[in-house]
Amino acid sequence: MDKKQEAVKEGKMDKVINLCLRRGILFPSNEIYGSTSGFFDYGPVGVELKKNLEKSWWKYIVNDRENVVGIDGALINVSKVWKASGHVDSFNDPLVECKKCHLRFRADSLIEEELKISMDGVGVKQLQELIDKHKIKCPKCGGEFTEVQVFNLMFKTHVGAIEDEASLMYLRPETAQLIFTDFKRVLATSRKKLPFGIAQIGKAFRNEISPRNFVFRSREFNQMELEFFINPEKMNDVEIKKDDLNLESFFYTQEMQENNKNHERMNFEKALKEGIIGTKWHAYWMIEFFKWFKSIGIKTENMRFRQHVKTELSHYSSETWDLDYNYPWGWKEMEGIANRTDYDLKQHSKFSGVDLSFFDEKEKKKIVPFVIEPSTGVERTILTVLIDAYTERDDERIFLDLNPIIAPVKLAVLPLMPKEELEKKALEVFNGLKKEVVCDYDANGSIGKRYSRFDEIGTPFAITIDYQTIEDDTVTLRYRNDMNQERVKISDLKAKLSELM
Ligand code: GAP
């Protein structure tokens, strides 16, 4: 990418943030008191977008499948959960502090920004060597840094009247562990057999050293996670449709990264045949999510699968693929799809003393299942959708090219002018449609300004009520992207919109 393209991409992020603030999508929390970075609130438009996105995920992963069920677990958990999971000991990020102004930075992000190279999988020792070699100083005051240390990202709290070791609890840094701790009860009550999954959408909290890129890395965010449990001997026992195997994406393997090669385009059939993806179940879920992101409107050419290099793998994972997006600041993780093996269930069995194996009736033996975990951040997905959908035309018109499935408002109902007879008719049309489709009514300001407002929040369709409507019961239906208009009878609107949607 040349410098001009880079500038355009960087500008896009500012424009998306500006749009979020201007249109009440997402904005810093506690704004009137001066916010703390990493915490955000959704406004009226954003909350609809969030609900649509979560609904689409839940339907695709839970409601449309006979082998996945859902839970909604507590946010604050006993410390043993996080001791068992390994988070208390190893959920750390590398930290440096400026000796002069005492600002703290995440060492890998700092080096990435200074040297414009990826720090994926680079350990503390190498980070220190890079800081020393390139004489990296504090970007704020030019001061020297302390040695790289590790910083635990868990938020602690005490529950009850006494603050001691026994009352120590943690805010969950991922939703996944609740699925493991609930495994036995869900298994007993849902009567599922392997392979099956448990899904959850909910809050996660991480005391990030340097939250950045708007909601991309925040301290309080939502995750959509699936833990899919499989007999370890049957990790390849799944039929993948031919059409799905033929799907193509960019793949960036361990080997390509280690040898400084570029990512390559290939189909999933090749990736499986050549052993690039370790197991068929892993490939199955990579494909399912590739299709889901596509279904919510993300362009496939902006996605790639990047394999974690060995030094980067989490303590629980035998193989992880990030589904990356080409953000204005480079390719970064949008979703992680990990093979967590039997690590978590075994750890929780050990720490709780409760047997978390599955009894296989057919084979008459206990099995501790392996787990494939696709894990996605809600806010990160929303940011990705907004960046991908943000469109500026030559005439300086701005619109969000959102898929109607996730558009916060599907239809704008607009009287052409603020005249009583037009408003009355428009409200009549609005009331007739509001139960069928999420619509909004707006009679304030010029029609051009109202179209712009709805274009900017990605409303795919608008209908305008004018004097002709009073005469012949027809309205103008306007399409967001090309601004084409057609005349439609009010009585045909429901059918027309359901066809379009
Ligand atoms: N259970 C596995 C897990 O939590 P992760 O890679 O740490 O894995 C999964 O997180 C996803 O959660 C990421 O791909 C990202 O979309 C989202 N995520 C992680 N940390 C985040 C943060 N600080 N702010 C916003 N989203 C985050």
Coordinates of C-alpha atoms and ligand atoms in Angstrom, one line a residue:
M1 CA 0.0 0.0 0.0
D2 CA 1.4 3.4 -0.9
K3 CA 1.5 6.4 1.4
K4 CA -1.6 8.0 -0.2
Q5 CA -3.7 4.8 0.3
E6 CA -2.4 4.6 3.8
A7 CA -3.5 8.2 4.6
V8 CA -6.9 7.4 3.2
K9 CA -7.2 4.3 5.4
E10 CA -6.0 6.2 8.5
G11 CA -8.5 9.0 7.8
K12 CA -11.3 6.4 7.6
M13 CA -10.9 5.4 11.3
D14 CA -11.3 9.0 12.4
K15 CA -14.3 9.3 10.2
V16 CA -15.9 6.2 11.6
I17 CA -15.3 7.4 15.2
N18 CA -16.7 10.7 14.3
L19 CA -19.8 9.1 12.9
C20 CA -20.2 7.0 16.0
L21 CA -20.2 10.1 18.2
R22 CA -22.3 12.2 15.8
R23 CA -25.0 9.7 15.4
G24 CA -25.1 8.2 18.9
I25 CA -23.8 4.8 18.0
L26 CA -21.0 4.4 20.6
F27 CA -19.2 6.9 22.8
P28 CA -17.0 7.1 25.9
S29 CA -18.8 6.2 29.1
N30 CA -19.2 8.7 32.0
E31 CA -18.5 11.5 29.5
I32 CA -19.8 14.3 31.7
Y33 CA -17.2 13.4 34.4
G34 CA -14.3 12.9 32.0
S35 CA -14.1 9.3 30.9
T36 CA -11.6 6.6 31.7
S37 CA -10.3 5.1 28.5
G38 CA -11.5 1.6 27.6
F39 CA -15.2 2.0 28.7
F40 CA -18.0 2.8 26.2
D41 CA -21.8 3.3 26.1
Y42 CA -24.1 2.5 23.3
G43 CA -26.6 5.2 22.2
P44 CA -30.0 4.6 20.7
V45 CA -28.7 3.6 17.2
G46 CA -25.8 1.6 18.6
V47 CA -27.9 -0.5 20.9
E48 CA -30.1 -1.6 18.0
L49 CA -27.0 -2.5 16.0
K50 CA -25.7 -4.5 18.9
K51 CA -28.9 -6.4 19.4
N52 CA -29.2 -7.2 15.7
L53 CA -25.7 -8.5 15.6
E54 CA -26.1 -10.6 18.7
K55 CA -29.4 -11.9 17.4
S56 CA -27.9 -12.9 14.1
W57 CA -25.0 -14.7 15.9
W58 CA -27.3 -16.5 18.3
K59 CA -29.7 -17.6 15.6
Y60 CA -26.8 -18.9 13.4
I61 CA -25.0 -20.7 16.2
V62 CA -27.8 -21.8 18.7
N63 CA -31.3 -21.6 17.2
D64 CA -30.5 -23.0 13.8
R65 CA -28.7 -26.0 15.2
E66 CA -29.9 -29.1 17.0
N67 CA -26.5 -29.6 18.7
V68 CA -25.8 -26.3 20.3
V69 CA -27.5 -24.8 23.5
G70 CA -26.9 -21.5 25.3
I71 CA -26.2 -20.2 28.8
D72 CA -25.9 -16.8 30.4
G73 CA -23.4 -17.0 33.3
A74 CA -22.5 -14.7 36.2
L75 CA -19.9 -11.9 35.7
I76 CA -18.2 -12.2 39.1
N77 CA -16.7 -15.6 39.9
V78 CA -14.9 -17.3 42.7
S79 CA -11.1 -17.0 42.5
K80 CA -10.6 -20.8 42.1
V81 CA -12.3 -20.7 38.6
W82 CA -9.6 -18.4 37.4
K83 CA -6.8 -20.2 39.2
A84 CA -7.9 -23.4 37.5
S85 CA -8.2 -21.8 34.1
G86 CA -4.6 -20.4 34.4
H87 CA -5.7 -16.8 34.1
V88 CA -4.5 -15.8 37.6
D89 CA -1.0 -17.0 36.8
S90 CA -0.6 -16.3 33.1
F91 CA -3.2 -13.9 31.7
N92 CA -0.5 -11.2 31.4
D93 CA 0.6 -8.5 29.0
P94 CA 4.2 -7.1 28.8
L95 CA 4.4 -3.6 30.4
V96 CA 7.0 -0.8 30.4
E97 CA 6.9 2.4 32.4
C98 CA 8.5 5.7 31.5
K99 CA 11.0 6.5 34.3
K100 CA 10.4 10.2 33.8
C101 CA 6.6 10.8 33.3
H102 CA 5.6 7.4 34.7
L103 CA 3.2 6.7 31.8
R104 CA 2.7 2.9 31.2
F105 CA 2.6 1.2 27.8
R106 CA 2.0 -2.3 26.5
A107 CA 5.5 -3.1 25.3
D108 CA 4.5 -5.1 22.2
S109 CA 2.0 -2.5 20.9
L110 CA 4.6 0.3 21.5
I111 CA 7.2 -1.5 19.5
E112 CA 4.7 -2.4 16.7
E113 CA 3.9 1.3 16.4
E114 CA 7.5 2.5 16.5
L115 CA 9.0 -0.1 14.2
K116 CA 5.9 -1.0 12.1
I117 CA 6.5 -4.7 12.5
S118 CA 4.2 -7.4 13.9
M119 CA 4.9 -8.5 17.5
D120 CA 2.6 -11.5 17.4
G121 CA 4.2 -14.3 19.4
V122 CA 7.2 -12.2 20.6
G123 CA 8.3 -13.0 24.2
V124 CA 9.3 -10.6 27.0
K125 CA 13.1 -11.2 26.4
Q126 CA 12.9 -10.3 22.7
L127 CA 10.7 -7.3 23.4
Q128 CA 13.4 -6.0 25.8
E129 CA 16.1 -6.7 23.2
L130 CA 14.1 -4.7 20.6
I131 CA 13.6 -1.7 23.0
D132 CA 17.4 -1.7 23.7
K133 CA 18.5 -2.2 20.2
H134 CA 16.3 0.5 18.7
K135 CA 16.6 2.8 21.7
I136 CA 12.9 3.2 22.0
K137 CA 11.9 6.0 24.3
C138 CA 8.6 7.3 25.8
P139 CA 6.5 8.8 22.9
K140 CA 5.1 11.4 25.4
C141 CA 8.3 12.8 27.0
G142 CA 11.2 11.0 25.5
G143 CA 12.1 9.4 28.8
E144 CA 13.8 6.0 29.2
F145 CA 11.7 2.9 30.1
T146 CA 12.0 0.4 32.9
E147 CA 12.7 -3.2 32.1
V148 CA 9.7 -5.1 30.5
Q149 CA 7.6 -6.7 33.2
V150 CA 4.4 -8.7 33.0
F151 CA 1.1 -7.3 34.1
N152 CA -2.0 -9.4 35.0
L153 CA -5.2 -8.2 33.2
M154 CA -7.7 -9.5 35.8
F155 CA -10.0 -7.1 37.6
K156 CA -10.3 -8.1 41.3
T157 CA -13.1 -7.4 43.8
H158 CA -14.1 -8.5 47.3
V159 CA -17.6 -9.9 47.9
G160 CA -19.2 -9.4 51.3
A161 CA -18.3 -7.3 54.3
I162 CA -14.8 -8.6 54.9
E163 CA -11.9 -7.9 52.5
D164 CA -9.6 -10.9 52.7
E165 CA -8.3 -13.8 50.6
A166 CA -11.5 -15.8 51.1
S167 CA -13.8 -13.0 49.8
L168 CA -11.6 -12.4 46.7
M169 CA -13.4 -12.8 43.5
Y170 CA -12.7 -11.8 39.8
L171 CA -14.6 -10.2 37.1
R172 CA -14.5 -12.6 34.2
P173 CA -12.0 -11.8 31.5
E174 CA -13.7 -14.2 29.1
T175 CA -17.1 -15.9 29.0
A176 CA -15.7 -19.3 28.2
Q177 CA -14.9 -20.5 31.7
L178 CA -18.6 -20.3 32.8
I179 CA -19.4 -22.8 30.0
F180 CA -16.8 -25.2 31.5
T181 CA -17.9 -24.7 35.1
D182 CA -21.6 -25.3 34.0
F183 CA -20.7 -28.2 31.8
K184 CA -22.0 -31.0 34.1
R185 CA -25.4 -29.3 34.8
V186 CA -26.0 -28.3 31.1
L187 CA -25.1 -31.9 30.0
A188 CA -27.5 -33.4 32.5
T189 CA -30.4 -31.0 31.8
S190 CA -30.0 -30.6 28.0
R191 CA -29.5 -34.4 27.4
K192 CA -27.0 -33.6 24.6
K193 CA -24.5 -36.2 23.3
L194 CA -21.1 -35.6 21.8
P195 CA -20.5 -33.7 19.6
F196 CA -22.4 -30.7 20.9
G197 CA -21.8 -27.1 21.8
I198 CA -22.6 -24.5 24.5
A199 CA -22.8 -20.9 23.5
Q200 CA -22.8 -17.6 25.5
I201 CA -23.0 -13.9 24.8
G202 CA -22.0 -11.5 27.6
K203 CA -19.6 -9.1 29.3
A204 CA -15.9 -9.6 29.8
F205 CA -13.5 -7.4 31.7
R206 CA -9.8 -6.9 31.1
N207 CA -7.6 -4.3 32.8
E208 CA -5.8 -3.5 29.4
I209 CA -2.6 -1.5 29.8
S210 CA -3.3 0.7 26.9
P211 CA -6.8 0.5 25.4
R212 CA -6.8 1.8 21.9
N213 CA -8.4 2.1 18.5
F214 CA -11.7 3.2 19.9
V215 CA -13.6 0.0 21.0
F216 CA -11.1 -2.4 19.3
R217 CA -9.3 -2.9 22.6
S218 CA -11.4 -1.9 25.6
R219 CA -11.5 -2.8 29.3
E220 CA -15.2 -3.7 29.4
F221 CA -16.6 -5.5 26.3
N222 CA -18.9 -8.3 25.2
Q223 CA -17.9 -11.6 23.8
M224 CA -19.8 -14.2 21.7
E225 CA -18.3 -17.6 22.5
L226 CA -19.0 -21.1 21.5
E227 CA -17.3 -24.1 23.2
F228 CA -17.9 -27.1 20.9
F229 CA -17.2 -30.5 22.7
I230 CA -16.0 -33.4 20.6
N231 CA -14.7 -36.9 21.3
P232 CA -10.9 -36.5 20.9
E233 CA -10.8 -39.7 18.8
K234 CA -13.4 -38.2 16.4
M235 CA -11.9 -34.8 15.6
N236 CA -12.2 -35.6 11.9
D237 CA -15.7 -37.1 12.0
V238 CA -17.7 -34.3 10.3
E239 CA -19.1 -34.0 6.8
I240 CA -18.2 -30.6 5.2
K241 CA -20.3 -29.7 2.2
K242 CA -18.4 -29.5 -1.1
D243 CA -19.4 -25.9 -1.7
D244 CA -18.0 -25.0 1.7
L245 CA -14.7 -26.7 1.0
N246 CA -14.5 -24.8 -2.2
L247 CA -14.7 -21.5 -0.4
E248 CA -11.5 -19.4 -0.7
S249 CA -9.8 -17.2 1.8
F250 CA -6.3 -15.9 2.6
F251 CA -4.3 -18.2 4.8
Y252 CA -1.3 -17.0 6.8
T253 CA 0.3 -20.1 8.2
Q254 CA 3.0 -20.5 10.9
E255 CA 5.5 -21.4 8.2
M256 CA 4.7 -18.3 6.1
Q257 CA 5.1 -16.0 9.1
E258 CA 8.4 -17.7 10.2
N259 CA 9.8 -17.3 6.7
N260 CA 8.5 -13.8 6.1
K261 CA 6.3 -14.8 3.2
N262 CA 3.0 -13.2 2.3
H263 CA -0.4 -14.8 3.0
E264 CA -1.8 -17.0 0.3
R265 CA -5.2 -17.5 -1.2
M266 CA -6.5 -21.1 -1.1
N267 CA -9.6 -23.0 -0.5
F268 CA -10.4 -25.0 2.6
E269 CA -10.2 -28.3 0.8
K270 CA -6.5 -27.6 0.1
A271 CA -5.9 -26.3 3.6
L272 CA -7.2 -29.5 5.0
K273 CA -5.6 -31.9 2.5
E274 CA -2.2 -30.3 3.1
G275 CA -2.6 -30.5 6.9
I276 CA -2.5 -26.7 7.2
I277 CA -5.6 -26.9 9.3
G278 CA -5.1 -29.7 11.9
T279 CA -8.5 -31.3 12.2
K280 CA -11.8 -31.3 10.2
W281 CA -13.9 -30.0 13.1
H282 CA -11.5 -27.0 13.4
A283 CA -12.0 -26.4 9.6
Y284 CA -15.7 -26.8 10.0
W285 CA -16.0 -24.0 12.5
M286 CA -13.6 -21.7 10.6
I287 CA -15.8 -22.1 7.6
E288 CA -19.0 -21.5 9.6
F289 CA -17.7 -18.2 10.9
F290 CA -16.2 -17.1 7.6
K291 CA -19.7 -17.5 6.2
W292 CA -21.3 -15.7 9.2
F293 CA -19.1 -12.7 8.9
K294 CA -19.8 -12.7 5.2
S295 CA -23.6 -12.9 5.9
I296 CA -23.4 -9.8 8.1
G297 CA -21.8 -7.9 5.2
I298 CA -18.1 -8.1 5.8
K299 CA -16.2 -8.3 2.5
T300 CA -14.3 -11.5 2.1
E301 CA -11.2 -9.8 0.6
N302 CA -10.8 -8.0 3.9
M303 CA -10.6 -11.3 5.9
R304 CA -7.8 -13.8 6.3
F305 CA -7.0 -16.7 8.6
R306 CA -3.7 -16.3 10.5
Q307 CA -2.3 -19.3 12.5
H308 CA -0.8 -18.5 15.9
V309 CA 2.9 -19.1 15.8
K310 CA 4.2 -21.6 18.5
T311 CA 5.5 -18.9 20.9
E312 CA 2.1 -17.1 20.8
L313 CA -0.2 -20.1 21.5
S314 CA -2.2 -19.7 24.8
H315 CA -1.4 -22.1 27.6
Y316 CA -4.6 -24.1 26.8
S317 CA -4.3 -24.3 23.0
S318 CA -2.8 -26.8 20.6
E319 CA -3.8 -24.9 17.5
T320 CA -5.3 -21.4 17.0
W321 CA -6.4 -19.5 14.0
D322 CA -7.3 -15.9 14.1
L323 CA -9.8 -14.6 11.7
D324 CA -8.1 -11.3 10.9
Y325 CA -9.6 -8.2 9.3
N326 CA -7.6 -5.6 7.3
Y327 CA -8.1 -2.7 9.6
P328 CA -6.9 0.8 8.8
W329 CA -3.9 0.1 11.1
G330 CA -3.2 -3.3 9.6
W331 CA -4.3 -7.0 9.7
K332 CA -5.5 -7.7 13.3
E333 CA -7.6 -10.4 15.0
M334 CA -11.4 -10.1 14.7
E335 CA -12.1 -13.6 16.1
G336 CA -10.0 -16.4 17.5
I337 CA -10.8 -20.1 16.7
A338 CA -8.8 -22.3 19.1
N339 CA -8.5 -26.0 19.8
R340 CA -8.5 -25.9 23.6
T341 CA -8.1 -29.7 23.8
D342 CA -9.4 -31.1 27.2
Y343 CA -7.3 -28.5 29.1
D344 CA -10.2 -26.6 30.8
L345 CA -12.4 -29.5 31.7
K346 CA -9.5 -31.4 33.2
Q347 CA -8.3 -28.4 35.2
H348 CA -11.8 -27.7 36.6
S349 CA -12.2 -31.4 37.5
K350 CA -8.8 -31.2 39.3
F351 CA -9.5 -27.9 41.2
S352 CA -13.2 -28.6 42.0
G353 CA -13.0 -32.3 42.6
V354 CA -16.0 -32.8 40.4
D355 CA -15.8 -35.3 37.6
L356 CA -16.4 -33.3 34.3
S357 CA -16.1 -36.2 31.9
F358 CA -18.8 -37.4 29.5
F359 CA -20.1 -41.0 29.8
D360 CA -20.3 -42.5 26.3
E361 CA -23.2 -45.0 26.4
K362 CA -22.2 -46.7 23.2
E363 CA -18.5 -47.1 24.0
K364 CA -19.3 -47.6 27.7
K365 CA -16.5 -45.3 28.8
K366 CA -15.8 -41.9 30.2
I367 CA -14.5 -39.3 27.8
V368 CA -13.0 -35.9 28.5
P369 CA -14.0 -34.1 25.3
F370 CA -11.8 -31.8 23.3
V371 CA -13.1 -28.3 22.6
I372 CA -13.1 -26.1 19.5
E373 CA -13.7 -22.5 20.6
P374 CA -14.7 -19.7 18.2
S375 CA -14.5 -16.5 20.2
T376 CA -15.6 -13.1 18.9
G377 CA -15.8 -9.6 20.5
V378 CA -19.2 -7.9 20.0
E379 CA -17.7 -4.4 20.0
R380 CA -14.8 -5.4 17.8
T381 CA -17.2 -6.9 15.3
I382 CA -19.3 -3.7 15.3
L383 CA -16.3 -1.6 14.7
T384 CA -15.3 -3.9 11.8
V385 CA -18.8 -3.8 10.3
L386 CA -18.7 0.0 10.5
I387 CA -15.3 0.3 8.9
D388 CA -16.3 -2.1 6.2
A389 CA -19.6 -0.4 5.5
Y390 CA -18.4 3.2 5.7
T391 CA -18.8 4.6 2.2
E392 CA -18.0 8.1 0.9
R393 CA -19.1 9.1 -2.6
D394 CA -17.5 11.7 -4.9
D395 CA -20.4 14.1 -4.1
E396 CA -19.3 13.8 -0.4
R397 CA -22.4 11.8 0.4
I398 CA -21.7 9.4 3.4
F399 CA -23.5 6.2 4.0
L400 CA -23.1 2.9 5.8
D401 CA -23.5 0.1 3.4
L402 CA -25.0 -2.1 6.1
N403 CA -26.8 -5.4 5.4
P404 CA -30.5 -5.0 6.2
I405 CA -30.2 -7.9 8.7
I406 CA -28.1 -5.8 11.1
A407 CA -29.1 -2.2 10.1
P408 CA -30.4 -0.5 13.3
V409 CA -33.3 1.0 11.5
K410 CA -34.6 -0.8 8.4
L411 CA -37.0 1.8 7.1
A412 CA -37.3 5.6 7.5
V413 CA -40.9 7.0 7.2
L414 CA -40.7 10.7 6.2
P415 CA -43.3 13.3 5.4
L416 CA -41.8 15.4 2.5
M417 CA -42.5 18.6 4.5
P418 CA -43.7 19.5 8.0
K419 CA -47.3 20.0 6.9
E420 CA -50.1 18.7 9.0
E421 CA -51.9 16.5 6.3
L422 CA -48.5 15.0 5.3
E423 CA -47.5 14.3 8.9
K424 CA -50.9 12.7 9.6
K425 CA -50.6 10.4 6.6
A426 CA -47.0 9.6 7.3
L427 CA -47.8 8.6 10.9
E428 CA -50.7 6.4 9.6
V429 CA -48.2 4.6 7.3
F430 CA -45.6 4.4 10.1
N431 CA -48.2 2.8 12.5
G432 CA -49.3 0.3 9.8
L433 CA -45.7 -0.8 9.3
K434 CA -44.0 -0.6 12.7
K435 CA -45.0 -4.1 13.8
E436 CA -43.7 -5.7 10.5
V437 CA -40.3 -3.9 10.3
V438 CA -38.1 -1.7 12.6
C439 CA -38.9 1.8 11.3
D440 CA -38.3 5.3 12.5
Y441 CA -40.4 8.4 11.8
D442 CA -38.8 11.8 11.3
A443 CA -40.5 15.0 10.3
N444 CA -37.8 17.5 11.5
G445 CA -35.6 19.5 9.0
S446 CA -35.2 19.4 5.3
I447 CA -35.8 16.1 3.5
G448 CA -32.2 16.1 2.3
K449 CA -30.9 16.4 5.8
R450 CA -33.2 13.6 6.9
Y451 CA -32.0 11.3 4.1
S452 CA -28.4 12.0 5.1
R453 CA -29.1 11.2 8.7
F454 CA -30.6 7.8 7.8
D455 CA -27.9 7.1 5.2
E456 CA -25.3 7.6 7.9
I457 CA -26.8 5.1 10.2
G458 CA -27.2 2.6 7.4
T459 CA -31.0 2.6 6.9
P460 CA -31.4 0.7 3.7
F461 CA -34.9 2.1 2.7
A462 CA -36.8 5.3 3.1
I463 CA -40.4 6.1 2.1
T464 CA -41.5 9.7 1.5
I465 CA -45.1 10.8 1.9
D466 CA -46.0 13.7 -0.4
Y467 CA -49.1 15.4 -1.8
Q468 CA -49.5 12.6 -4.4
T469 CA -49.8 10.2 -1.5
I470 CA -52.9 12.0 -0.3
E471 CA -54.4 11.6 -3.8
D472 CA -53.5 8.1 -4.8
D473 CA -52.1 6.3 -1.7
T474 CA -48.7 5.8 -3.2
V475 CA -45.3 6.7 -1.6
T476 CA -41.8 7.1 -2.9
L477 CA -39.5 4.3 -1.9
R478 CA -35.8 5.4 -1.9
Y479 CA -32.8 3.0 -1.8
R480 CA -29.9 4.1 0.3
N481 CA -26.9 3.1 -1.9
D482 CA -27.9 4.3 -5.3
M483 CA -30.6 6.8 -4.2
N484 CA -32.9 5.3 -6.9
Q485 CA -36.6 6.0 -6.2
E486 CA -39.8 4.2 -7.2
R487 CA -43.5 4.8 -6.6
V488 CA -45.1 2.0 -4.5
K489 CA -48.7 1.6 -3.4
I490 CA -49.1 1.7 0.4
S491 CA -51.0 -1.5 0.3
D492 CA -48.1 -3.2 -1.4
L493 CA -45.4 -1.9 1.0
K494 CA -45.4 -4.8 3.4
A495 CA -44.9 -7.4 0.7
K496 CA -42.3 -5.2 -1.1
L497 CA -40.2 -4.7 2.0
S498 CA -40.3 -8.3 3.1
E499 CA -39.1 -9.2 -0.4
L500 CA -36.3 -6.6 -0.2
M501 CA -35.2 -7.7 3.3
Ligands
GAP1 N1 -12.0 -17.4 25.3 C1 -10.9 -17.0 24.4 C2 -10.6 -15.6 24.4 O1 -11.2 -14.8 25.1 P1 -9.2 -13.8 23.1 O2 -8.5 -13.9 21.8 O3 -8.5 -13.2 24.3 O4 -9.7 -15.3 23.4 C3 -11.5 -13.4 21.9 O5 -10.5 -13.0 22.8 C4 -12.1 -12.2 21.2 O6 -12.6 -11.3 22.1 C5 -11.1 -11.4 20.3 O7 -11.0 -12.0 19.0 C6 -11.7 -10.1 20.2 O8 -12.7 -10.1 19.2 C7 -12.4 -10.0 21.6 N2 -11.5 -9.2 22.5 C8 -10.5 -9.7 23.3 N3 -10.0 -8.7 24.0 C9 -10.7 -7.6 23.8 C10 -10.7 -6.2 24.3 N4 -9.8 -5.9 25.2 N5 -11.6 -5.3 23.8 C11 -12.5 -5.7 22.8 N6 -12.6 -7.0 22.3 C12 -11.7 -7.9 22.8

